[in-house]
Amino acid sequence: MSSEDAAAAGGSAGQADPDADHENALQDVIAVDPDDVEQGTVNRLDAHTGDGIRHRAFTCLVYDTDDRILLAQRAPNKRLWDAHWDGTVASHPVEGQSQEDATEQRLEEELGITPDQYADLRVTDKFEYKRYYPNEGVEWEVCSVLKVTLDDASLDPDEDEIGGMLWVDYEHLHENPSLYRQLRLCPWFEIAMRRDFS
């Protein structure tokens, strides 16, 4: 998720990995057990290729004061779930970084959202999932869900991360997900939304 997607590429068996020199091959993520207990760090590229390595991640659902959720389309250059719609940002904390701090960082990097625009960033859920993206890679994550409501909905998206944006009535989306199928939602967002009973 987020910029690791470009790293999450894997070549077919017997072929050289074209992404071995990708910037994300030089980064690490936090390996975890099913209870989200840290098991050390692993290479970010290794975590997203082959059968993957379970690691810590987060997704943040961004709302406005009218209870609309901001759907953000992943940039088309993403290797995993390129051009799919997320709600709203997703990535991984680095070693020693809290989920809240990592989310705050990604909100600003991807959407230009700064901490003075909200006051209620919080973790609301956590789940494990594993999904393969055909011929490209895998996500195997213990994913925390964070929510935040923007008092100021000003946005300054990074086009290298965000392909498009769409504000959607959250209750309508939650109750009628099939009506939004043409958007091709990211699997972690679909899981987070399905588990949300608030």
Backbone as JSON, one array per atom type, in Angstrom:
{
  "sequence": "MSSEDAAAAGGSAGQADPDADHENALQDVIAVDPDDVEQGTVNRLDAHTGDGIRHRAFTCLVYDTDDRILLAQRAPNKRLWDAHWDGTVASHPVEGQSQEDATEQRLEEELGITPDQYADLRVTDKFEYKRYYPNEGVEWEVCSVLKVTLDDASLDPDEDEIGGMLWVDYEHLHENPSLYRQLRLCPWFEIAMRRDFS",
  "N": [[0.83, -1.15, 0.0], [0.28, 2.31, -0.38], [3.37, 3.93, -1.18], [4.84, 1.61, -1.22], [3.89, -0.05, -3.09], [4.94, 0.11, -5.59], [7.17, -1.18, -5.05], [6.34, -3.69, -4.64], [6.58, -5.57, -6.58], [7.08, -8.51, -8.47], [9.0, -10.66, -10.41], [8.3, -13.27, -12.84], [8.76, -16.74, -12.07], [12.09, -17.76, -12.36], [12.89, -15.58, -13.79], [14.79, -12.54, -13.88], [14.47, -10.18, -11.26], [12.93, -7.25, -11.99], [12.76, -5.1, -10.3], [14.7, -5.02, -8.4], [16.46, -2.98, -7.85], [14.84, -0.97, -7.09], [13.75, 1.86, -5.16], [12.29, 1.09, -2.89], [13.28, -1.38, -2.31], [15.32, -0.89, -0.67], [14.23, -0.29, 1.7], [12.63, -1.04, 4.85], [10.01, -2.96, 6.44], [7.87, -3.67, 9.26], [7.88, -6.82, 10.45], [5.34, -8.96, 11.72], [3.55, -11.05, 14.12], [0.42, -12.94, 14.11], [-0.92, -11.55, 16.13], [-0.01, -9.03, 15.98], [2.42, -8.6, 17.17], [5.71, -7.52, 17.21], [8.21, -8.88, 15.07], [10.7, -8.23, 14.29], [12.43, -6.5, 11.59], [11.85, -6.54, 8.03], [12.83, -6.74, 4.61], [11.25, -4.46, 2.48], [10.53, -4.98, -0.18], [10.78, -7.78, -0.28], [8.72, -8.44, 1.44], [6.49, -8.08, -0.08], [6.49, -9.75, -2.26], [6.51, -13.0, -3.92], [5.26, -15.37, -1.66], [4.94, -13.5, 0.24], [5.46, -11.67, 3.36], [4.17, -11.48, 6.55], [3.24, -8.34, 7.8], [3.22, -5.12, 9.46], [0.72, -2.65, 8.98], [-1.31, 0.18, 7.93], [-4.51, 1.73, 7.38], [-6.15, 4.73, 6.65], [-9.17, 6.33, 7.17], [-10.65, 9.1, 5.9], [-12.75, 11.72, 6.76], [-15.21, 14.33, 6.17], [-16.94, 17.11, 7.74], [-19.55, 16.64, 7.09], [-19.96, 13.97, 7.16], [-19.01, 12.66, 4.96], [-16.88, 10.46, 3.15], [-13.53, 10.56, 2.02], [-12.57, 9.26, -0.93], [-9.67, 8.1, -2.4], [-7.97, 7.77, -5.37], [-5.59, 5.44, -6.31], [-2.46, 6.18, -7.71], [-1.73, 5.64, -11.21], [0.77, 4.53, -11.63], [1.3, 2.77, -9.63], [2.3, -0.44, -8.5], [0.86, -2.43, -7.23], [-2.59, -2.81, -7.09], [-3.04, -0.6, -8.75], [-4.61, 2.39, -9.78], [-6.89, 1.72, -8.39], [-9.44, 2.46, -5.95], [-9.09, 3.9, -2.79], [-9.77, 4.29, 0.71], [-8.64, 6.23, 2.96], [-5.9, 6.87, 2.74], [-3.08, 4.67, 2.81], [-0.45, 2.75, 4.26], [2.73, 1.89, 5.73], [3.97, 1.82, 9.06], [7.27, 2.7, 10.18], [10.06, 1.2, 11.9], [9.82, 1.83, 15.33], [7.94, 3.81, 15.06], [4.73, 5.1, 15.71], [1.36, 4.06, 14.85], [-0.31, 6.28, 14.62], [1.51, 8.4, 14.24], [2.7, 7.6, 11.84], [0.51, 7.68, 10.14], [-0.21, 10.37, 10.25], [2.02, 11.44, 8.96], [1.75, 10.31, 6.34], [-0.71, 11.38, 5.54], [-0.05, 14.05, 5.2], [2.01, 13.87, 3.28], [0.77, 12.61, 1.06], [-1.7, 13.93, 0.61], [-1.49, 16.52, 1.45], [-2.61, 17.2, 3.86], [-2.56, 18.64, 6.97], [-1.75, 18.51, 10.53], [-3.15, 20.61, 11.8], [-5.61, 20.64, 10.65], [-7.3, 18.8, 11.75], [-8.43, 17.04, 14.73], [-8.89, 14.62, 15.82], [-7.64, 12.15, 15.23], [-7.49, 8.68, 15.3], [-7.11, 5.21, 16.27], [-9.3, 2.68, 15.26], [-9.84, 0.03, 14.68], [-8.56, -3.27, 13.84], [-7.17, -5.71, 11.7], [-6.25, -8.82, 10.11], [-5.19, -9.65, 6.84], [-4.77, -11.23, 3.62], [-3.9, -10.82, 0.32], [-3.45, -11.5, -3.1], [-2.04, -9.86, -5.91], [-2.48, -10.3, -9.21], [0.32, -11.59, -10.91], [2.03, -9.67, -9.95], [2.42, -9.12, -7.12], [1.93, -9.27, -3.53], [-0.16, -8.54, -0.73], [0.17, -8.94, 2.67], [-0.93, -8.41, 5.58], [-1.18, -7.12, 8.92], [-3.45, -4.97, 9.63], [-4.08, -1.81, 10.83], [-6.88, 0.27, 11.38], [-7.49, 3.62, 11.02], [-9.24, 6.63, 11.84], [-10.25, 9.9, 10.86], [-11.58, 13.18, 11.11], [-11.93, 15.95, 9.1], [-11.71, 19.3, 9.95], [-11.08, 21.33, 8.34], [-11.21, 20.96, 5.03], [-9.33, 21.34, 3.03], [-7.19, 20.37, 0.38], [-4.14, 19.12, -1.01], [-3.11, 17.27, -3.19], [-0.56, 14.82, -3.95], [0.45, 14.07, -7.08], [1.95, 11.89, -7.79], [1.18, 9.98, -6.05], [-1.61, 10.06, -5.81], [-4.29, 9.49, -7.92], [-6.87, 10.44, -8.36], [-9.7, 12.02, -6.72], [-12.58, 11.7, -4.61], [-15.4, 12.68, -2.94], [-17.67, 10.96, -0.93], [-20.88, 10.04, 0.3], [-20.75, 8.47, 3.31], [-22.44, 6.65, 4.69], [-24.19, 5.81, 2.68], [-22.4, 4.54, 0.94], [-21.42, 2.51, 2.65], [-23.74, 1.01, 3.13], [-24.48, 0.27, 0.58], [-22.46, -1.11, -1.08], [-22.21, -2.42, -3.54], [-23.06, -0.66, -5.45], [-20.93, 0.89, -5.95], [-19.09, -0.57, -7.23], [-17.91, -0.22, -9.71], [-15.85, 1.45, -9.22], [-13.7, -0.04, -8.38], [-12.58, -0.92, -5.66], [-9.95, -0.9, -3.2], [-8.75, -3.9, -1.64], [-8.18, -3.9, 1.17], [-9.54, -1.67, 2.04], [-12.18, -2.37, 1.45], [-12.5, -4.45, 3.29], [-12.13, -3.08, 5.74], [-14.3, -1.34, 5.63], [-16.44, -3.14, 5.57], [-16.29, -4.21, 8.09], [-16.99, -2.14, 9.69], [-19.18, -0.99, 11.94], [-20.08, 1.27, 13.06]],
  "CA": [[0.0, 0.0, 0.0], [1.05, 3.52, -0.56], [4.47, 3.86, -2.14], [5.48, 0.3, -1.28], [3.3, -0.84, -4.15], [5.89, 0.03, -6.68], [8.17, -2.15, -4.63], [5.76, -5.0, -4.44], [6.58, -6.28, -7.84], [7.89, -9.71, -8.51], [9.03, -11.26, -11.73], [7.9, -14.66, -12.9], [9.81, -17.65, -11.64], [13.16, -17.96, -13.33], [13.26, -14.32, -14.42], [15.42, -11.57, -12.99], [13.52, -9.24, -10.7], [13.22, -5.94, -12.56], [12.67, -4.05, -9.29], [15.69, -5.24, -7.35], [17.12, -1.72, -7.52], [13.82, 0.02, -6.75], [14.03, 2.5, -3.87], [11.68, 0.38, -1.78], [14.1, -2.54, -1.97], [16.27, -0.43, 0.35], [13.45, 0.06, 2.88], [12.15, -2.16, 5.66], [8.74, -2.89, 7.14], [7.91, -4.39, 10.53], [7.24, -8.14, 10.44], [4.56, -9.18, 12.94], [2.8, -12.3, 14.2], [-1.01, -12.65, 13.93], [-1.38, -10.65, 17.16], [0.65, -7.74, 15.73], [3.63, -8.5, 17.97], [6.84, -7.32, 16.31], [9.13, -10.0, 14.86], [11.86, -7.67, 13.61], [12.15, -5.84, 10.32], [12.12, -7.29, 6.81], [12.92, -5.91, 3.41], [9.91, -4.08, 1.99], [10.27, -5.68, -1.43], [10.57, -9.18, 0.05], [7.43, -8.57, 2.11], [5.41, -7.94, -1.05], [6.69, -10.63, -3.41], [6.37, -14.42, -3.6], [4.13, -15.57, -0.75], [4.88, -12.37, 1.14], [5.81, -11.78, 4.78], [3.19, -10.72, 7.32], [3.85, -7.12, 8.33], [2.31, -4.11, 10.04], [0.28, -1.63, 8.04], [-2.47, 0.94, 8.37], [-5.3, 2.49, 6.42], [-6.81, 5.84, 7.34], [-10.41, 6.79, 6.56], [-10.73, 10.55, 6.09], [-14.11, 12.23, 6.62], [-15.44, 15.76, 6.39], [-17.92, 17.33, 8.8], [-20.85, 16.17, 6.6], [-19.88, 12.5, 7.19], [-18.59, 12.1, 3.67], [-15.53, 9.9, 3.18], [-12.72, 10.89, 0.86], [-11.96, 8.16, -1.66], [-8.5, 8.54, -3.15], [-7.57, 6.79, -6.38], [-4.15, 5.22, -6.32], [-1.86, 6.61, -8.97], [-1.62, 4.53, -12.17], [2.11, 3.94, -11.64], [1.42, 1.82, -8.53], [2.43, -1.8, -8.98], [-0.26, -3.18, -6.66], [-3.87, -2.12, -7.07], [-2.93, 0.67, -9.45], [-5.85, 3.03, -10.2], [-8.0, 1.35, -7.52], [-9.84, 3.51, -5.02], [-8.82, 3.63, -1.38], [-10.45, 5.24, 1.57], [-8.22, 7.22, 2.0], [-4.48, 6.6, 2.55], [-2.62, 3.43, 3.44], [0.99, 2.58, 4.17], [3.33, 1.11, 6.81], [4.87, 2.52, 9.98], [8.63, 2.2, 10.24], [10.44, 0.77, 13.24], [9.8, 2.89, 16.33], [6.93, 4.82, 14.71], [3.37, 4.69, 16.03], [0.42, 4.13, 13.73], [-0.79, 7.65, 14.5], [2.56, 9.24, 13.64], [2.86, 7.2, 10.44], [-0.66, 8.17, 9.41], [-0.05, 11.82, 10.14], [3.03, 11.67, 7.93], [1.23, 9.99, 5.01], [-1.76, 12.34, 5.19], [0.59, 15.26, 4.69], [2.77, 13.58, 2.06], [-0.07, 12.23, -0.08], [-2.85, 14.8, 0.38], [-1.25, 17.87, 1.94], [-3.43, 17.41, 5.06], [-1.68, 18.89, 8.1], [-2.43, 18.26, 11.81], [-4.03, 21.69, 12.23], [-6.9, 20.48, 9.98], [-8.09, 17.79, 12.45], [-8.05, 16.88, 16.14], [-9.46, 13.37, 16.34], [-7.03, 10.97, 14.62], [-7.56, 7.6, 16.28], [-7.22, 3.83, 15.79], [-10.65, 2.17, 15.56], [-9.99, -1.39, 14.35], [-7.35, -3.94, 13.35], [-7.48, -7.02, 11.13], [-5.24, -9.42, 9.24], [-5.68, -10.11, 5.55], [-3.75, -11.55, 2.61], [-4.45, -10.77, -1.03], [-2.48, -11.48, -4.2], [-2.34, -9.05, -7.1], [-1.96, -11.23, -10.22], [1.58, -11.38, -11.62], [2.76, -8.5, -9.46], [2.86, -9.18, -5.74], [0.99, -9.7, -2.5], [-0.26, -7.83, 0.54], [-0.13, -9.8, 3.81], [-0.77, -7.36, 6.57], [-2.02, -6.83, 10.07], [-3.76, -3.59, 9.22], [-4.85, -0.97, 11.73], [-7.76, 1.25, 10.75], [-7.58, 4.9, 11.72], [-10.23, 7.55, 11.3], [-10.03, 11.31, 11.16], [-12.54, 14.1, 10.51], [-11.28, 17.22, 8.78], [-12.42, 20.56, 10.17], [-10.73, 22.09, 7.13], [-11.06, 19.92, 4.01], [-8.4, 21.75, 1.97], [-6.33, 19.26, -0.03], [-3.08, 19.4, -1.97], [-2.65, 15.9, -3.46], [0.66, 14.52, -4.69], [0.0, 13.3, -8.24], [2.69, 10.63, -7.85], [0.51, 9.07, -5.14], [-3.06, 10.14, -5.92], [-4.76, 9.67, -9.29], [-8.12, 11.18, -8.35], [-10.34, 12.12, -5.41], [-14.03, 11.71, -4.69], [-16.1, 12.68, -1.66], [-18.84, 10.08, -1.03], [-21.65, 9.87, 1.53], [-20.24, 7.21, 3.84], [-23.52, 5.72, 5.02], [-24.67, 5.23, 1.42], [-21.36, 3.61, 0.49], [-21.37, 1.37, 3.56], [-24.95, 0.21, 2.97], [-24.69, -0.12, -0.82], [-21.14, -1.18, -1.72], [-22.28, -2.89, -4.93], [-23.28, 0.49, -6.34], [-19.63, 1.54, -6.17], [-18.17, -1.59, -7.72], [-17.18, 0.26, -10.87], [-14.66, 2.18, -8.75], [-12.64, -1.0, -8.06], [-12.06, -0.55, -4.35], [-8.83, -1.68, -2.69], [-9.27, -4.95, -0.75], [-8.09, -3.55, 2.59], [-10.62, -0.72, 2.31], [-13.43, -3.13, 1.47], [-12.55, -5.17, 4.57], [-12.33, -2.09, 6.8], [-15.67, -0.83, 5.51], [-17.37, -4.21, 5.9], [-16.21, -4.43, 9.54], [-17.35, -0.9, 10.37], [-20.59, -0.99, 12.34], [-20.36, 2.5, 13.77]],
  "C": [[0.88, 1.23, 0.0], [2.24, 3.25, -1.46], [5.2, 2.54, -2.13], [4.99, -0.48, -2.48], [4.24, -0.97, -5.32], [6.97, -0.98, -6.34], [7.63, -3.56, -4.65], [5.68, -5.8, -5.71], [7.41, -7.53, -7.7], [7.88, -10.25, -9.91], [8.55, -12.68, -11.68], [9.07, -15.52, -12.47], [10.84, -17.82, -12.74], [13.59, -16.69, -14.03], [13.92, -13.41, -13.39], [14.36, -10.6, -12.5], [13.83, -7.85, -11.21], [13.23, -4.83, -11.53], [13.7, -4.2, -8.18], [16.39, -3.96, -6.94], [16.11, -0.62, -7.22], [14.11, 0.59, -5.37], [13.44, 1.73, -2.7], [12.43, -0.89, -1.42], [15.12, -2.19, -0.9], [15.56, -0.07, 1.65], [13.0, -1.21, 3.6], [10.74, -1.89, 6.15], [8.85, -3.77, 8.38], [7.16, -5.72, 10.38], [6.52, -8.34, 11.78], [3.96, -10.58, 12.92], [1.31, -11.96, 14.07], [-1.59, -11.69, 14.97], [-0.72, -9.27, 17.08], [1.83, -7.51, 16.66], [4.83, -8.47, 17.03], [7.76, -8.53, 16.28], [10.41, -9.52, 14.17], [11.44, -6.99, 12.32], [12.53, -6.74, 9.15], [12.16, -6.32, 5.64], [11.52, -5.68, 2.83], [9.55, -4.81, 0.7], [9.99, -7.16, -1.16], [9.18, -9.4, 0.66], [6.26, -8.59, 1.14], [5.59, -8.79, -2.3], [6.59, -12.08, -2.95], [5.11, -14.64, -2.78], [4.03, -14.48, 0.29], [5.33, -12.71, 2.55], [4.8, -10.92, 5.53], [3.86, -9.5, 7.95], [2.77, -6.13, 8.76], [1.99, -3.04, 9.0], [-0.87, -0.84, 8.66], [-3.23, 1.46, 7.16], [-6.04, 3.54, 7.21], [-8.01, 6.29, 6.52], [-10.61, 8.25, 6.92], [-12.15, 11.02, 5.79], [-14.11, 13.75, 6.67], [-16.56, 15.9, 7.42], [-19.34, 16.96, 8.37], [-20.92, 14.65, 6.53], [-19.69, 11.91, 5.8], [-17.17, 11.57, 3.84], [-14.81, 10.28, 1.9], [-12.14, 9.62, 0.28], [-10.83, 8.72, -2.5], [-8.09, 7.43, -4.11], [-6.05, 6.67, -6.39], [-3.6, 5.56, -7.7], [-1.65, 5.41, -9.91], [-0.24, 3.89, -12.23], [2.32, 2.97, -10.48], [1.48, 0.4, -9.09], [1.29, -2.67, -8.46], [-1.5, -2.29, -6.59], [-3.76, -0.7, -7.65], [-4.32, 1.1, -9.93], [-7.08, 2.53, -9.43], [-8.27, 2.49, -6.53], [-9.69, 3.05, -3.58], [-9.6, 4.62, -0.54], [-9.69, 5.47, 2.87], [-6.73, 7.06, 1.7], [-4.11, 5.32, 3.28], [-1.11, 3.31, 3.25], [1.45, 1.72, 5.35], [4.09, 2.04, 7.76], [6.27, 1.92, 9.87], [8.95, 1.86, 11.68], [10.48, 1.97, 14.18], [8.74, 3.95, 16.1], [5.54, 4.28, 15.06], [2.49, 4.75, 14.78], [-0.08, 5.56, 13.52], [0.25, 8.55, 13.83], [2.76, 8.9, 12.17], [1.71, 7.72, 9.6], [-0.58, 9.67, 9.21], [0.94, 12.18, 9.03], [2.47, 11.43, 6.53], [0.11, 10.93, 4.6], [-1.15, 13.61, 4.6], [1.32, 15.0, 3.38], [1.87, 13.33, 0.86], [-1.13, 13.28, -0.41], [-2.65, 16.23, 0.86], [-2.08, 18.21, 3.16], [-2.5, 17.53, 6.26], [-2.46, 18.73, 9.42], [-3.35, 19.39, 12.27], [-5.41, 21.61, 11.56], [-7.8, 19.47, 10.69], [-7.6, 17.68, 13.9], [-8.44, 15.51, 16.69], [-8.88, 12.12, 15.69], [-6.94, 9.85, 15.65], [-7.62, 6.25, 15.59], [-8.57, 3.29, 16.21], [-10.79, 0.67, 15.34], [-8.63, -1.94, 13.93], [-7.75, -5.31, 12.82], [-6.29, -7.52, 10.31], [-5.89, -9.84, 7.93], [-4.49, -10.44, 4.65], [-4.43, -11.58, 1.26], [-3.31, -10.71, -2.04], [-2.98, -10.57, -5.31], [-1.69, -9.78, -8.26], [-0.69, -10.73, -10.91], [2.42, -10.23, -11.08], [3.26, -8.65, -8.03], [1.73, -9.55, -4.81], [1.0, -8.69, -1.36], [-0.63, -8.83, 1.61], [0.13, -8.95, 5.04], [-1.67, -7.56, 7.78], [-2.24, -5.33, 10.01], [-4.6, -2.89, 10.3], [-5.67, 0.02, 10.92], [-7.78, 2.49, 11.62], [-8.63, 5.76, 11.05], [-9.86, 8.96, 11.72], [-11.11, 12.13, 10.45], [-11.87, 15.45, 10.32], [-12.2, 18.39, 9.13], [-12.21, 21.48, 8.98], [-10.39, 21.06, 6.06], [-10.2, 20.37, 2.82], [-7.43, 20.63, 1.67], [-5.3, 19.74, -1.05], [-2.43, 18.07, -2.34], [-1.35, 15.84, -4.25], [0.28, 13.61, -5.85], [0.79, 12.01, -8.42], [2.04, 9.56, -6.96], [-0.99, 8.95, -5.43], [-3.47, 10.4, -7.37], [-6.03, 10.49, -9.38], [-8.7, 11.17, -6.95], [-11.84, 12.24, -5.59], [-14.61, 11.68, -3.28], [-17.41, 11.92, -1.82], [-19.55, 10.04, 0.32], [-21.33, 8.49, 2.11], [-21.35, 6.22, 4.13], [-24.05, 5.04, 3.76], [-23.67, 4.21, 0.89], [-21.35, 2.34, 1.34], [-22.56, 0.44, 3.36], [-25.13, -0.35, 1.56], [-23.37, -0.28, -1.57], [-21.2, -1.63, -3.18], [-22.5, -1.75, -5.91], [-21.98, 1.19, -6.7], [-18.62, 0.59, -6.78], [-17.34, -1.11, -8.9], [-15.93, 1.04, -10.49], [-13.48, 1.26, -8.48], [-11.94, -0.58, -6.76], [-10.9, -1.45, -3.94], [-9.34, -2.71, -1.68], [-9.22, -4.58, 0.72], [-9.19, -2.55, 2.96], [-11.97, -1.43, 2.35], [-13.59, -3.88, 2.78], [-12.85, -4.2, 5.7], [-13.77, -1.59, 6.8], [-16.69, -1.89, 5.93], [-17.42, -4.44, 7.42], [-16.72, -3.24, 10.34], [-18.84, -0.89, 10.67], [-20.97, 0.31, 13.07], [-21.26, 3.42, 12.96]]
}
